[in-house]
Amino acid sequence: MATDMQKLIGTSEEDDEEEMDTDVKEEDDEDEENREKRISKQVMVGVDAGVPTFSGNNSQFQHHELQEQVSTPGGGGVRRCRPVEEKERTKLRERHRRAITARILAGLRRHGNYNLRVRADINDVIAALAREAGWVVLPDGTTFPSRSQGSRPAAGTSAMVTSSSSLMVPQQTPPASLRGVSPGYCSSVEYNTCQMKGVFIPTPSPYDISPSAPSQTSALVGDGVKQTESHLLIVGPMDTVNDKQIADMPPKLPERDFAGTPYVPVYVMLPLGVINMKCELVDPDGILKQLRVLKSINIDGVMVDCWWGIVEANAPQDYNWSGYRKLFQMVCELKLKLQVVMSFHECGGNVGDDVCIPLPHWVAEIGRSNPDIFFTDREGRRNPECLSWGIDKERVLRGRTAVEVYFDYMRSFRVEFDDLFRDGIILMVEVGLGPCGELRYPSCPVKHGWRYPGIGEFQCYDQYFLKGLRKAAEVRGHSFWAKGPDNAGSYNSQPHETGFFCDGGDYTGYYGRFFLNWYSQVLIDHVDRVLSLAKLAFEGTCIAAKLSGIHWWYKTANHAAELTAGFNNPCNRDGYAAIASTLKKHGAVLNFASSELHMSDRHEDFPEALADPVGLAWQVLNAAWDVCVPVASESALPCHDRIGYNKILDTVKPLSDPDGRHFFSFTYLRLDPSLMERQNFMEFERFVKRMHGEAVLDLQV
């Protein structure tokens, strides 16, 4: 980045010193009469503004001369003569001062990522520090507090943007990157005390802003210098004032310094449709350019979905990896790392899905004759998004069980890309365990009419699930329990509207506890079976499982939405400890896709949902960390603003954790045109540096 910054500025430290020396010589050659006229003019400008100000590269010397002129009694503005030796000493002092200034500016450009003009002087640095403190600095040097701190100067002071050393103008409209952002991060006093004992709770975030509070914003005026080649794809709306470019910048907020904190790798998830249904790489030139841009800001690698419905689309054990081979070769040449996802689910129909990738054709054919291979709700509606866990050990897939199909697919991938595993290019393999690749039941399918914050429905009514339920009931000695709840409501019900989830409802009774224990145990058994085979297929490589954050109704005693999703986590039970223990058994990483959900405004729009994404997140993290399971994170929603990034950083690197724990890695969702917009990409680059523990000197100039 130092090389890029030198190209952007177009000068070096030595060049600055030469320019400064030349400037001093030129100014020393000015005749005294012209200098007196220029000082008088500046005095008048300062008096008109109400504050004496000075600009230009010789401000200190001018100020010294002005003091001599106005402080001489009876001087009448007549400048007293100085000895030749004093003039020479003044020249030497000025030359020395400007040489020091040149080195400071060169260091700031090279190491501090400051956007200072080529012939900047110490006034530019002082103005930048003033703006850092929240003040407004006008082009003529007049400085005053922003509206959030004080009033503006008297009318008549110029606020026009010129080509002087001041680069900022005040703005009163919030930048686009912050519009509609909810502060979100609220500490709840409604935690269940039984869950909070001995649990690490983060300190409140310093980045919260009241939606009604006035925000201080500013604009960035550039010099129109040429951008480096690696950033040619970064585009965005820019305004022009007096031939200067202006880009919206977020407000300056109190920020935690992450310099020296642990290095957390940052990956970017590639688009869902980067490989088409013929297993061909879509737009290789465009992807290569985008990867080069990402490489220029030192991201660690990318995450790629390897879709079962593409690779094994036509016939059992007929695998086609050609498109992925070309993509991975491209990633390898750029010296990036890979996280790959064994995606055994359908793509399409969920939030954020912009392509449609169904399950393999031969699986769909089996499903038409035997629809019980799919998850089924109480009304008999099938969900072809993924295979039911009821057939994990049933030979209904052309002589193979579902678990055997998964293993054969993973083994084929391991053999095909053995060279990338040996070279350490593929660092982690995430194994899909359910809908959206997440470990959960498909209890909230949009295609069946579910809408937030509905509690969802139990998905245990295919013949294979019911057979397992009957067996469990017989073992318990109560065969009449071999049925699902008949009073658990529908997808969009609320807990208090049902007999099963209401206060004192059936979920707390003998049958309710039996059913929920069985229902959640099927989920854990599925994790155990699939990860044991994944560990065998990818021996020596890190494996991971993705866990979603079902945070609505978390503040209730029943936690109804979590129960239907398979997490037996009512107020008197920790439903995530068993999952964490299973991951620990297989040496797997927990990828929790909820690190920034507390920024979502859903719980603000639906206060009746009693959501608590922060409380859920820290319960899951404590469950994992208590058994020493590494935690990775994947953003569930796109993020482009600094407030959002700061909250992610606070979660990934918690300040008040007594053991100094932090996340294993972070994956950004996802590479798209909006990320490549100029302002968004600048914020993302800053976020990556802070995740890496680098110092970020962010004076907004």
XYZ file of C-alpha atoms in Angstrom:
701
model
C 0.000 0.000 0.000
C 2.983 2.303 0.509
C 3.790 2.023 -3.202
C 0.175 2.720 -4.146
C 0.119 5.764 -1.899
C 3.300 7.138 -3.458
C 1.793 6.707 -6.911
C -1.412 8.369 -5.776
C 0.381 11.377 -4.317
C 2.901 11.518 -7.144
C 5.854 12.600 -5.014
C 8.490 11.246 -2.680
C 10.120 12.512 0.477
C 13.144 13.772 -1.451
C 10.945 15.543 -3.978
C 9.113 17.312 -1.172
C 12.369 18.581 0.281
C 13.546 19.847 -3.093
C 10.248 21.648 -3.662
C 10.351 23.166 -0.205
C 13.911 24.459 -0.764
C 12.910 25.958 -4.094
C 9.941 27.666 -2.510
C 12.123 29.245 0.158
C 14.571 30.577 -2.411
C 11.793 32.047 -4.496
C 10.178 33.694 -1.506
C 13.496 35.077 -0.278
C 13.896 36.863 -3.593
C 10.668 38.808 -3.184
C 11.174 42.520 -2.659
C 10.136 44.016 0.634
C 7.467 46.236 -0.879
C 5.467 43.312 -2.307
C 5.753 41.460 0.956
C 4.369 44.383 2.950
C 1.419 44.657 0.556
C 0.669 40.950 0.899
C 0.792 41.126 4.708
C -1.546 44.115 4.770
C -4.010 42.276 2.553
C -3.993 39.245 4.845
C -4.536 41.426 7.910
C -7.641 42.905 6.284
C -8.976 39.458 5.429
C -8.501 38.349 9.009
C -10.192 41.450 10.396
C -13.185 41.002 8.076
C -13.632 37.445 9.313
C -13.288 38.494 12.932
C -10.189 36.326 13.427
C -6.660 37.069 12.197
C -5.720 34.221 9.846
C -2.766 33.355 7.708
C -2.428 30.979 4.787
C 0.258 29.868 2.420
C 3.545 28.086 2.936
C 5.288 30.971 4.741
C 2.710 31.588 7.472
C 5.103 31.415 10.409
C 7.502 33.938 8.877
C 4.650 36.268 7.936
C 3.245 36.114 11.442
C 6.621 37.139 12.853
C 6.848 40.118 10.521
C 3.271 41.182 11.289
C 3.956 41.204 15.019
C 6.889 43.495 14.461
C 4.787 45.835 12.371
C 1.708 46.228 14.559
C 3.472 46.214 17.934
C 5.872 49.077 17.226
C 4.588 52.149 19.153
C 3.725 54.926 16.802
C 4.875 52.802 13.936
C 1.915 53.707 11.777
C 2.425 50.503 9.861
C 6.056 51.321 9.020
C 8.266 48.242 9.098
C 11.535 48.632 11.000
C 14.718 47.480 9.275
C 16.513 44.379 10.459
C 20.203 43.543 10.180
C 21.343 41.343 7.298
C 22.519 38.663 9.771
C 19.028 38.394 11.293
C 17.519 37.969 7.832
C 19.952 35.141 7.097
C 19.167 33.441 10.389
C 15.470 33.721 9.583
C 16.064 32.114 6.187
C 17.959 29.232 7.787
C 15.274 28.686 10.412
C 12.591 28.707 7.731
C 14.544 26.307 5.538
C 15.036 23.956 8.476
C 11.352 24.167 9.428
C 10.199 23.405 5.902
C 12.568 20.443 5.606
C 11.063 18.967 8.785
C 7.573 19.636 7.433
C 8.445 17.838 4.196
C 9.573 14.743 6.097
C 6.425 14.766 8.259
C 4.158 15.018 5.227
C 6.051 12.305 3.339
C 5.748 10.004 6.343
C 2.029 10.681 6.691
C 1.440 9.943 3.031
C 3.531 6.830 3.016
C 2.563 5.259 6.322
C -0.567 7.017 7.534
C -2.748 6.865 4.414
C -3.328 10.643 4.518
C -4.762 12.224 1.400
C -2.654 15.424 1.438
C -1.986 17.490 -1.648
C 1.485 17.493 -3.209
C 2.512 20.968 -2.003
C 0.838 20.688 1.389
C 2.239 22.485 4.420
C 1.818 22.362 8.164
C -1.487 24.249 7.858
C -2.968 21.216 6.117
C -1.991 18.981 9.018
C -3.368 21.430 11.585
C -6.620 21.696 9.615
C -6.836 17.907 9.468
C -6.395 17.647 13.232
C -9.102 20.269 13.747
C -11.508 18.303 11.568
C -10.550 15.133 13.423
C -11.748 16.855 16.597
C -15.062 17.703 14.932
C -14.425 21.323 13.949
C -15.079 23.020 10.625
C -12.151 24.658 8.817
C -12.994 27.043 5.980
C -10.707 27.637 2.986
C -9.479 30.950 4.406
C -8.439 29.232 7.637
C -11.397 30.343 9.757
C -12.104 27.581 12.279
C -15.226 27.084 14.372
C -17.159 24.256 16.027
C -19.638 22.239 14.009
C -23.341 22.750 14.617
C -23.356 19.880 17.043
C -20.738 21.743 19.133
C -21.462 25.416 18.661
C -22.636 28.106 16.309
C -21.183 29.156 12.984
C -19.235 32.422 12.584
C -20.886 35.659 11.700
C -22.442 36.052 8.296
C -20.116 37.182 5.610
C -17.450 34.588 6.212
C -16.726 32.803 3.014
C -17.603 29.132 2.879
C -16.780 28.635 -0.762
C -14.601 25.656 -1.699
C -11.395 26.859 -3.349
C -8.096 25.328 -4.268
C -6.426 26.452 -1.026
C -4.891 24.107 1.488
C -8.247 23.486 3.217
C -9.922 20.485 1.625
C -13.218 20.159 3.471
C -16.614 21.813 3.317
C -19.500 21.269 5.746
C -22.472 19.156 4.722
C -25.793 18.929 6.432
C -27.222 15.826 4.753
C -26.156 12.405 5.978
C -24.040 10.318 3.589
C -25.737 7.540 1.659
C -23.748 4.915 3.508
C -25.462 5.838 6.780
C -29.044 6.384 5.673
C -31.421 3.951 7.287
C -28.854 2.507 9.700
C -30.317 1.514 13.004
C -28.218 1.886 16.142
C -29.457 -1.504 17.202
C -27.012 -2.383 19.989
C -29.235 -2.331 23.067
C -28.447 -4.090 26.284
C -31.377 -6.117 27.516
C -32.458 -6.339 31.117
C -34.764 -9.200 30.265
C -32.150 -11.952 30.062
C -33.150 -15.092 31.854
C -31.008 -15.238 34.969
C -30.515 -18.952 34.637
C -28.789 -18.417 31.275
C -26.618 -15.515 32.360
C -24.753 -17.159 35.238
C -21.037 -17.266 34.506
C -21.552 -15.974 30.982
C -19.241 -13.386 29.450
C -21.202 -10.312 28.368
C -19.562 -7.666 26.182
C -19.339 -4.058 27.243
C -21.741 -1.685 25.486
C -20.578 -0.491 22.098
C -19.307 3.116 21.911
C -20.541 3.412 18.338
C -24.254 3.728 18.993
C -25.923 6.906 17.806
C -29.420 7.976 18.564
C -31.436 8.103 15.340
C -32.583 11.599 16.272
C -29.141 12.932 17.145
C -27.619 15.344 14.656
C -24.730 13.834 12.751
C -21.606 15.664 11.774
C -20.712 14.967 8.167
C -18.168 16.255 5.756
C -17.115 16.006 2.147
C -13.860 14.871 0.665
C -12.375 17.090 -1.992
C -9.697 15.398 -4.069
C -7.102 16.884 -6.361
C -8.150 14.758 -9.308
C -4.949 12.718 -9.146
C -4.722 9.491 -11.077
C -5.798 6.369 -9.194
C -3.619 3.287 -9.091
C -4.330 0.591 -11.645
C -5.595 -1.863 -9.048
C -8.484 0.477 -8.176
C -9.783 1.133 -11.684
C -12.894 -0.924 -10.965
C -13.850 1.159 -7.950
C -16.552 3.524 -9.058
C -19.083 5.680 -7.306
C -21.104 8.857 -7.478
C -18.915 11.954 -7.237
C -19.865 15.615 -7.146
C -17.750 18.482 -8.490
C -17.198 21.884 -6.888
C -14.713 24.306 -8.470
C -13.158 21.454 -10.459
C -12.635 19.438 -7.278
C -14.154 16.014 -6.716
C -16.306 15.511 -3.650
C -17.280 12.144 -2.178
C -19.543 11.533 0.801
C -17.672 10.514 3.945
C -19.169 9.053 7.116
C -19.115 11.093 10.312
C -16.155 10.868 12.619
C -17.136 8.832 15.674
C -15.267 7.756 18.782
C -13.560 4.583 17.676
C -11.654 1.844 19.392
C -8.045 1.447 18.309
C -7.442 -2.065 16.972
C -3.732 -1.540 16.270
C -1.758 -4.422 17.752
C -4.828 -6.624 18.256
C -4.727 -10.255 17.037
C -4.689 -10.854 13.285
C -8.081 -12.108 12.080
C -8.100 -13.313 8.432
C -10.729 -11.739 6.170
C -12.323 -13.637 3.284
C -14.836 -12.457 0.702
C -17.616 -14.747 -0.479
C -17.821 -14.918 -4.264
C -21.172 -14.474 -6.092
C -23.596 -17.377 -5.982
C -23.642 -17.668 -9.763
C -19.900 -17.483 -10.410
C -20.204 -21.051 -11.820
C -23.173 -21.805 -14.078
C -25.245 -24.984 -14.349
C -22.845 -26.392 -16.973
C -20.009 -26.010 -14.476
C -18.450 -23.207 -16.505
C -16.794 -20.133 -15.052
C -18.996 -17.110 -15.775
C -17.196 -13.913 -16.866
C -13.618 -14.999 -16.069
C -12.154 -11.615 -17.054
C -14.516 -9.725 -14.757
C -13.850 -12.077 -11.841
C -10.092 -11.794 -12.375
C -10.240 -7.988 -12.274
C -12.334 -8.026 -9.107
C -9.988 -10.519 -7.444
C -7.037 -8.274 -8.281
C -8.763 -5.337 -6.650
C -9.459 -7.422 -3.532
C -5.857 -8.602 -3.496
C -4.683 -4.968 -3.587
C -6.156 -4.373 -0.106
C -4.589 -7.546 1.311
C -7.627 -9.707 1.915
C -6.610 -13.228 2.840
C -8.772 -15.168 0.412
C -12.223 -15.973 -0.904
C -15.037 -18.361 -0.032
C -16.691 -20.386 -2.810
C -19.839 -22.529 -2.809
C -19.298 -25.901 -4.524
C -22.856 -26.765 -5.491
C -23.931 -30.389 -5.383
C -26.654 -29.575 -7.929
C -23.981 -28.475 -10.460
C -21.159 -30.950 -9.915
C -23.234 -34.148 -9.668
C -26.199 -32.854 -11.636
C -26.928 -35.597 -14.177
C -26.068 -39.000 -12.745
C -24.911 -40.510 -9.446
C -21.127 -40.260 -8.928
C -20.660 -38.444 -12.258
C -18.728 -35.400 -11.047
C -17.763 -32.354 -13.131
C -15.313 -29.942 -11.446
C -14.064 -28.145 -14.595
C -15.405 -24.665 -13.806
C -14.134 -24.810 -10.248
C -10.695 -25.884 -11.492
C -10.416 -22.705 -13.606
C -11.652 -20.514 -10.771
C -9.326 -22.049 -8.193
C -6.362 -21.721 -10.541
C -7.129 -18.009 -10.856
C -7.260 -17.659 -7.074
C -4.020 -19.609 -6.708
C -2.148 -17.394 -9.201
C -3.101 -14.325 -7.174
C -1.725 -16.031 -4.045
C -5.065 -15.922 -2.270
C -6.388 -18.643 0.027
C -9.614 -20.620 -0.353
C -12.482 -21.528 1.910
C -14.871 -23.894 0.142
C -18.424 -24.867 1.044
C -19.835 -28.300 0.341
C -23.284 -26.972 -0.587
C -25.738 -29.870 -0.382
C -28.762 -27.572 -0.508
C -30.788 -25.773 -3.137
C -30.034 -22.148 -4.005
C -32.976 -19.866 -4.718
C -36.026 -18.591 -2.911
C -34.256 -17.337 0.202
C -33.102 -13.863 1.215
C -30.101 -12.806 -0.871
C -30.477 -15.559 -3.485
C -30.177 -14.108 -6.984
C -29.712 -17.381 -8.868
C -31.477 -20.750 -8.895
C -29.461 -23.945 -8.410
C -31.689 -26.937 -7.592
C -30.636 -30.288 -6.207
C -29.240 -32.760 -8.764
C -31.692 -33.877 -11.457
C -31.438 -37.527 -10.482
C -32.302 -36.655 -6.879
C -35.351 -34.682 -8.055
C -36.486 -37.742 -10.040
C -36.292 -39.885 -6.913
C -38.223 -37.201 -5.041
C -41.097 -37.322 -7.505
C -41.664 -40.990 -6.750
C -40.699 -40.789 -3.082
C -41.373 -37.256 -1.744
C -40.595 -38.397 1.803
C -36.906 -37.847 1.098
C -37.638 -34.147 1.722
C -38.553 -32.335 4.943
C -42.319 -32.242 5.493
C -44.523 -30.068 7.720
C -47.730 -31.002 9.536
C -49.895 -30.115 6.507
C -47.850 -32.445 4.298
C -46.054 -29.718 2.343
C -42.658 -30.858 1.074
C -39.538 -28.703 1.074
C -37.092 -29.762 -1.703
C -34.421 -27.331 -0.450
C -32.395 -30.180 1.049
C -32.709 -33.848 1.937
C -34.475 -34.927 5.101
C -32.205 -36.111 7.874
C -34.566 -39.064 8.179
C -32.818 -40.730 5.208
C -29.283 -40.326 6.575
C -29.170 -44.105 7.016
C -31.852 -45.150 4.496
C -30.687 -46.576 1.140
C -33.171 -44.689 -0.985
C -30.765 -42.793 -3.292
C -30.009 -45.401 -5.969
C -28.679 -47.824 -3.390
C -26.874 -45.237 -1.262
C -27.811 -43.479 1.949
C -27.775 -39.699 2.135
C -24.645 -39.760 4.287
C -22.872 -41.999 1.755
C -23.816 -39.569 -1.034
C -22.307 -36.693 0.933
C -19.130 -38.642 1.635
C -18.628 -39.680 -2.004
C -19.012 -36.058 -3.081
C -16.512 -34.800 -0.499
C -14.020 -37.538 -1.358
C -14.272 -36.668 -5.073
C -13.504 -33.021 -4.267
C -10.521 -33.993 -2.123
C -9.047 -36.158 -4.889
C -9.711 -33.607 -7.656
C -7.961 -30.762 -5.844
C -5.285 -32.716 -4.027
C -2.600 -30.293 -5.254
C -4.369 -27.304 -3.666
C -4.713 -29.138 -0.384
C -1.018 -30.082 -0.398
C 0.047 -26.515 -1.237
C -2.069 -25.057 1.554
C -4.333 -23.073 -0.798
C -7.533 -24.662 0.545
C -7.459 -23.830 4.251
C -10.981 -24.703 5.368
C -13.917 -26.769 4.158
C -17.359 -25.855 5.438
C -19.818 -28.744 5.260
C -23.455 -28.000 4.451
C -25.746 -29.508 7.083
C -29.196 -28.182 6.204
C -31.128 -25.409 4.441
C -28.878 -22.548 3.280
C -25.994 -24.783 4.313
C -26.850 -24.057 7.956
C -27.293 -26.446 10.827
C -31.047 -26.138 11.444
C -34.405 -27.464 10.328
C -36.070 -25.589 7.427
C -38.683 -24.314 9.871
C -39.111 -20.882 8.250
C -39.505 -21.432 4.475
C -40.498 -18.284 2.602
C -41.924 -20.466 -0.181
C -44.501 -21.799 2.273
C -45.596 -18.342 3.384
C -43.403 -17.753 6.422
C -42.730 -14.116 7.278
C -40.690 -12.601 10.083
C -41.293 -12.887 13.031
C -43.367 -16.048 12.737
C -42.400 -18.936 15.018
C -42.180 -21.429 12.147
C -43.305 -25.057 12.172
C -41.810 -28.391 13.146
C -40.485 -30.352 10.151
C -40.770 -33.986 11.196
C -43.690 -35.429 9.252
C -42.066 -37.467 6.489
C -42.350 -41.222 6.938
C -38.722 -41.653 7.989
C -38.915 -39.030 10.737
C -42.202 -40.459 12.006
C -40.667 -43.933 12.095
C -37.852 -42.618 14.278
C -40.344 -40.817 16.535
C -42.368 -44.004 17.014
C -39.243 -45.904 17.965
C -38.217 -43.251 20.501
C -41.727 -43.212 22.045
C -41.728 -46.997 22.392
C -38.328 -46.935 24.066
C -39.691 -44.336 26.496
C -42.666 -46.597 27.143
C -45.320 -44.183 25.850
C -46.189 -45.209 22.311
C -49.013 -42.637 22.160
C -46.326 -39.928 22.159
C -45.365 -40.968 18.616
C -46.790 -37.829 17.037
C -45.939 -34.201 16.585
C -47.654 -31.455 18.598
C -51.131 -30.631 17.311
C -51.335 -27.211 19.007
C -48.046 -25.595 17.928
C -49.670 -23.087 15.559
C -48.589 -22.295 11.998
C -45.616 -20.600 10.338
C -46.672 -17.060 11.210
C -48.151 -17.672 14.648
C -46.877 -15.943 17.761
C -46.030 -18.000 20.859
C -48.867 -16.737 23.037
C -51.382 -17.699 20.326
C -50.568 -21.414 20.639
C -51.272 -23.969 23.319
C -47.839 -25.510 22.965
C -45.641 -22.391 23.331
C -47.738 -20.131 25.552
C -46.727 -19.500 29.159
C -47.202 -22.789 30.983
C -47.887 -24.498 27.643
C -47.295 -28.091 26.637
C -43.622 -27.498 25.831
C -42.930 -27.556 29.585
C -44.862 -30.804 30.161
C -43.661 -34.403 30.016
C -44.666 -34.968 26.406
C -43.375 -31.566 25.323
C -39.946 -32.148 26.875
C -39.768 -35.628 25.346
C -40.641 -34.374 21.865
C -38.240 -31.418 21.948
C -35.385 -33.600 23.224
C -35.963 -36.106 20.419
C -36.347 -33.385 17.783
C -33.097 -31.655 18.735
C -31.236 -34.953 19.134
C -31.961 -35.838 15.493
C -30.186 -32.597 14.534
C -27.163 -33.420 16.692
C -26.991 -37.002 15.364
C -26.980 -35.610 11.802
C -24.067 -33.318 12.655
C -22.173 -36.192 14.247
C -22.588 -38.521 11.249
C -21.737 -36.017 8.521
C -18.776 -34.400 10.282
C -17.243 -37.769 11.107
C -17.114 -38.555 7.385
C -15.980 -35.022 6.500
C -13.091 -35.397 8.946
C -12.170 -38.639 7.201
C -12.379 -37.133 3.702
C -10.455 -33.958 4.551
C -7.954 -35.362 7.012
C -5.460 -32.685 7.991
C -7.662 -29.799 6.799
C -9.850 -27.618 8.981
C -13.577 -28.362 8.688
C -16.426 -26.114 9.781
C -20.177 -26.112 10.359
C -22.404 -23.075 9.906
C -24.904 -22.170 12.609
C -27.596 -19.573 11.999
C -28.844 -17.107 14.583
C -32.603 -17.518 15.249
C -32.885 -14.469 17.475
C -36.597 -13.596 17.442
C -38.627 -14.575 20.515
C -35.321 -14.969 22.375
C -36.559 -12.794 25.249
C -39.504 -15.089 25.909
C -39.379 -18.101 28.209
C -40.201 -20.526 25.385
C -37.779 -19.389 22.613
C -40.362 -20.770 20.178
C -38.560 -19.939 16.907
C -35.426 -21.709 18.131
C -37.414 -24.764 19.179
C -38.989 -25.267 15.745
C -35.516 -24.798 14.181
C -34.137 -27.651 16.304
C -32.391 -25.728 19.088
C -33.840 -26.936 22.393
C -33.057 -23.678 24.140
C -35.915 -22.603 26.435
C -35.090 -20.369 29.381
C -34.156 -23.279 31.659
C -31.878 -25.127 29.230
C -28.763 -24.400 27.140
C -29.590 -25.705 23.676
C -26.186 -24.920 22.155
C -23.854 -26.728 24.546
C -24.496 -30.144 22.961
C -23.842 -28.737 19.479
C -20.561 -27.200 20.634
C -19.504 -30.497 22.222
C -20.193 -32.362 18.974
C -18.091 -29.884 16.997
C -15.320 -30.260 19.574
C -15.462 -34.034 19.121
C -14.603 -33.690 15.422
C -12.228 -30.726 15.730
C -14.567 -28.507 13.723
C -14.879 -24.723 13.659
C -18.213 -23.089 14.449
C -19.146 -20.579 11.740
C -21.758 -18.365 13.360
C -23.644 -16.346 10.746
C -24.962 -13.704 13.084
C -22.078 -11.437 14.073
C -23.753 -8.263 12.828
C -27.435 -9.146 13.236
C -27.656 -6.633 16.089
C -27.361 -3.971 13.393
C -30.496 -5.187 11.678
C -33.511 -3.019 12.341
C -35.939 -5.930 12.271
C -36.183 -6.035 16.035
C -36.805 -2.279 15.941
C -39.585 -2.624 13.376
C -41.133 -5.565 15.228
C -40.687 -4.868 18.944
C -43.395 -7.394 19.684
C -41.045 -10.150 18.449
C -38.954 -9.761 21.633
C -35.790 -10.407 19.626
C -32.345 -10.274 21.180
C -29.657 -11.046 18.597
C -26.905 -9.796 20.912
C -27.951 -12.063 23.763
C -28.214 -15.039 21.402
C -24.814 -14.322 19.863
C -23.041 -14.252 23.202
C -24.784 -17.391 24.416
C -23.563 -19.262 21.322
C -20.046 -17.836 21.609
C -19.782 -18.800 25.274
C -21.044 -22.304 24.524
C -18.297 -22.716 21.904
C -15.491 -21.042 23.825
C -16.291 -22.989 26.993
C -15.225 -26.193 25.181
C -12.433 -24.484 23.186
C -14.176 -24.617 19.809
C -12.823 -21.932 17.435
C -15.481 -19.518 16.204
C -15.522 -18.075 12.703
C -18.030 -15.538 11.487
C -19.893 -14.841 8.295
C -21.926 -11.707 7.746
C -25.604 -12.481 7.273
C -26.423 -9.137 5.648
C -24.404 -6.763 3.438
C -22.562 -4.013 5.297
C -21.023 -0.865 3.800
C -20.974 1.705 6.618
C -18.449 2.374 9.355
C -20.920 1.944 12.199
C -21.680 -1.579 11.028
C -18.020 -2.461 10.590
C -17.193 -1.133 14.061
C -19.832 -3.351 15.621
C -18.534 -6.381 13.738
C -15.041 -5.586 14.996
C -16.315 -5.307 18.563
C -17.858 -8.776 18.248
C -14.909 -10.392 16.481
C -12.382 -8.891 18.915
C -14.266 -8.393 22.205
C -12.531 -5.830 24.381
C -13.656 -7.036 27.788
C -13.106 -10.786 27.322
C -10.797 -11.704 30.222
C -9.126 -14.451 28.168
C -8.471 -12.258 25.128
C -10.415 -14.569 22.828
C -11.239 -13.581 19.274
C -12.745 -15.078 16.144
C -10.884 -17.596 13.988
C -11.719 -15.779 10.721
C -14.326 -13.510 9.161
C -16.075 -13.902 5.791
C -17.711 -10.910 4.144
C -21.015 -11.480 2.339
C -20.583 -10.891 -0.608
C -18.610 -9.681 -3.649
C -21.022 -7.548 -5.688
C -21.070 -4.205 -7.561
C -22.076 -2.255 -4.455
C -18.900 -3.326 -2.645
C -16.854 -1.992 -5.557
C -18.318 1.502 -5.301
C -15.605 3.947 -4.319
C -16.783 4.969 -0.863
C -17.921 1.447 0.086
C -14.618 -0.037 -0.981
C -12.630 2.570 0.961
C -14.560 1.674 4.111
C -14.030 -2.035 3.454
C -10.274 -1.528 3.015
C -10.169 0.311 6.338
C -12.144 -2.530 7.964
C -9.693 -5.147 6.631
C -6.737 -3.255 8.094
C -8.356 -3.124 11.507
C -9.228 -6.838 11.367
C -5.547 -7.459 10.658
C -4.561 -5.391 13.695
C -2.928 -2.631 11.657
C -2.856 0.992 12.720
C -5.321 3.212 10.887
C -4.701 6.951 11.083
C -7.936 8.155 9.621
C -7.950 11.940 9.445
C -10.849 12.705 7.128
C -9.081 14.935 4.662
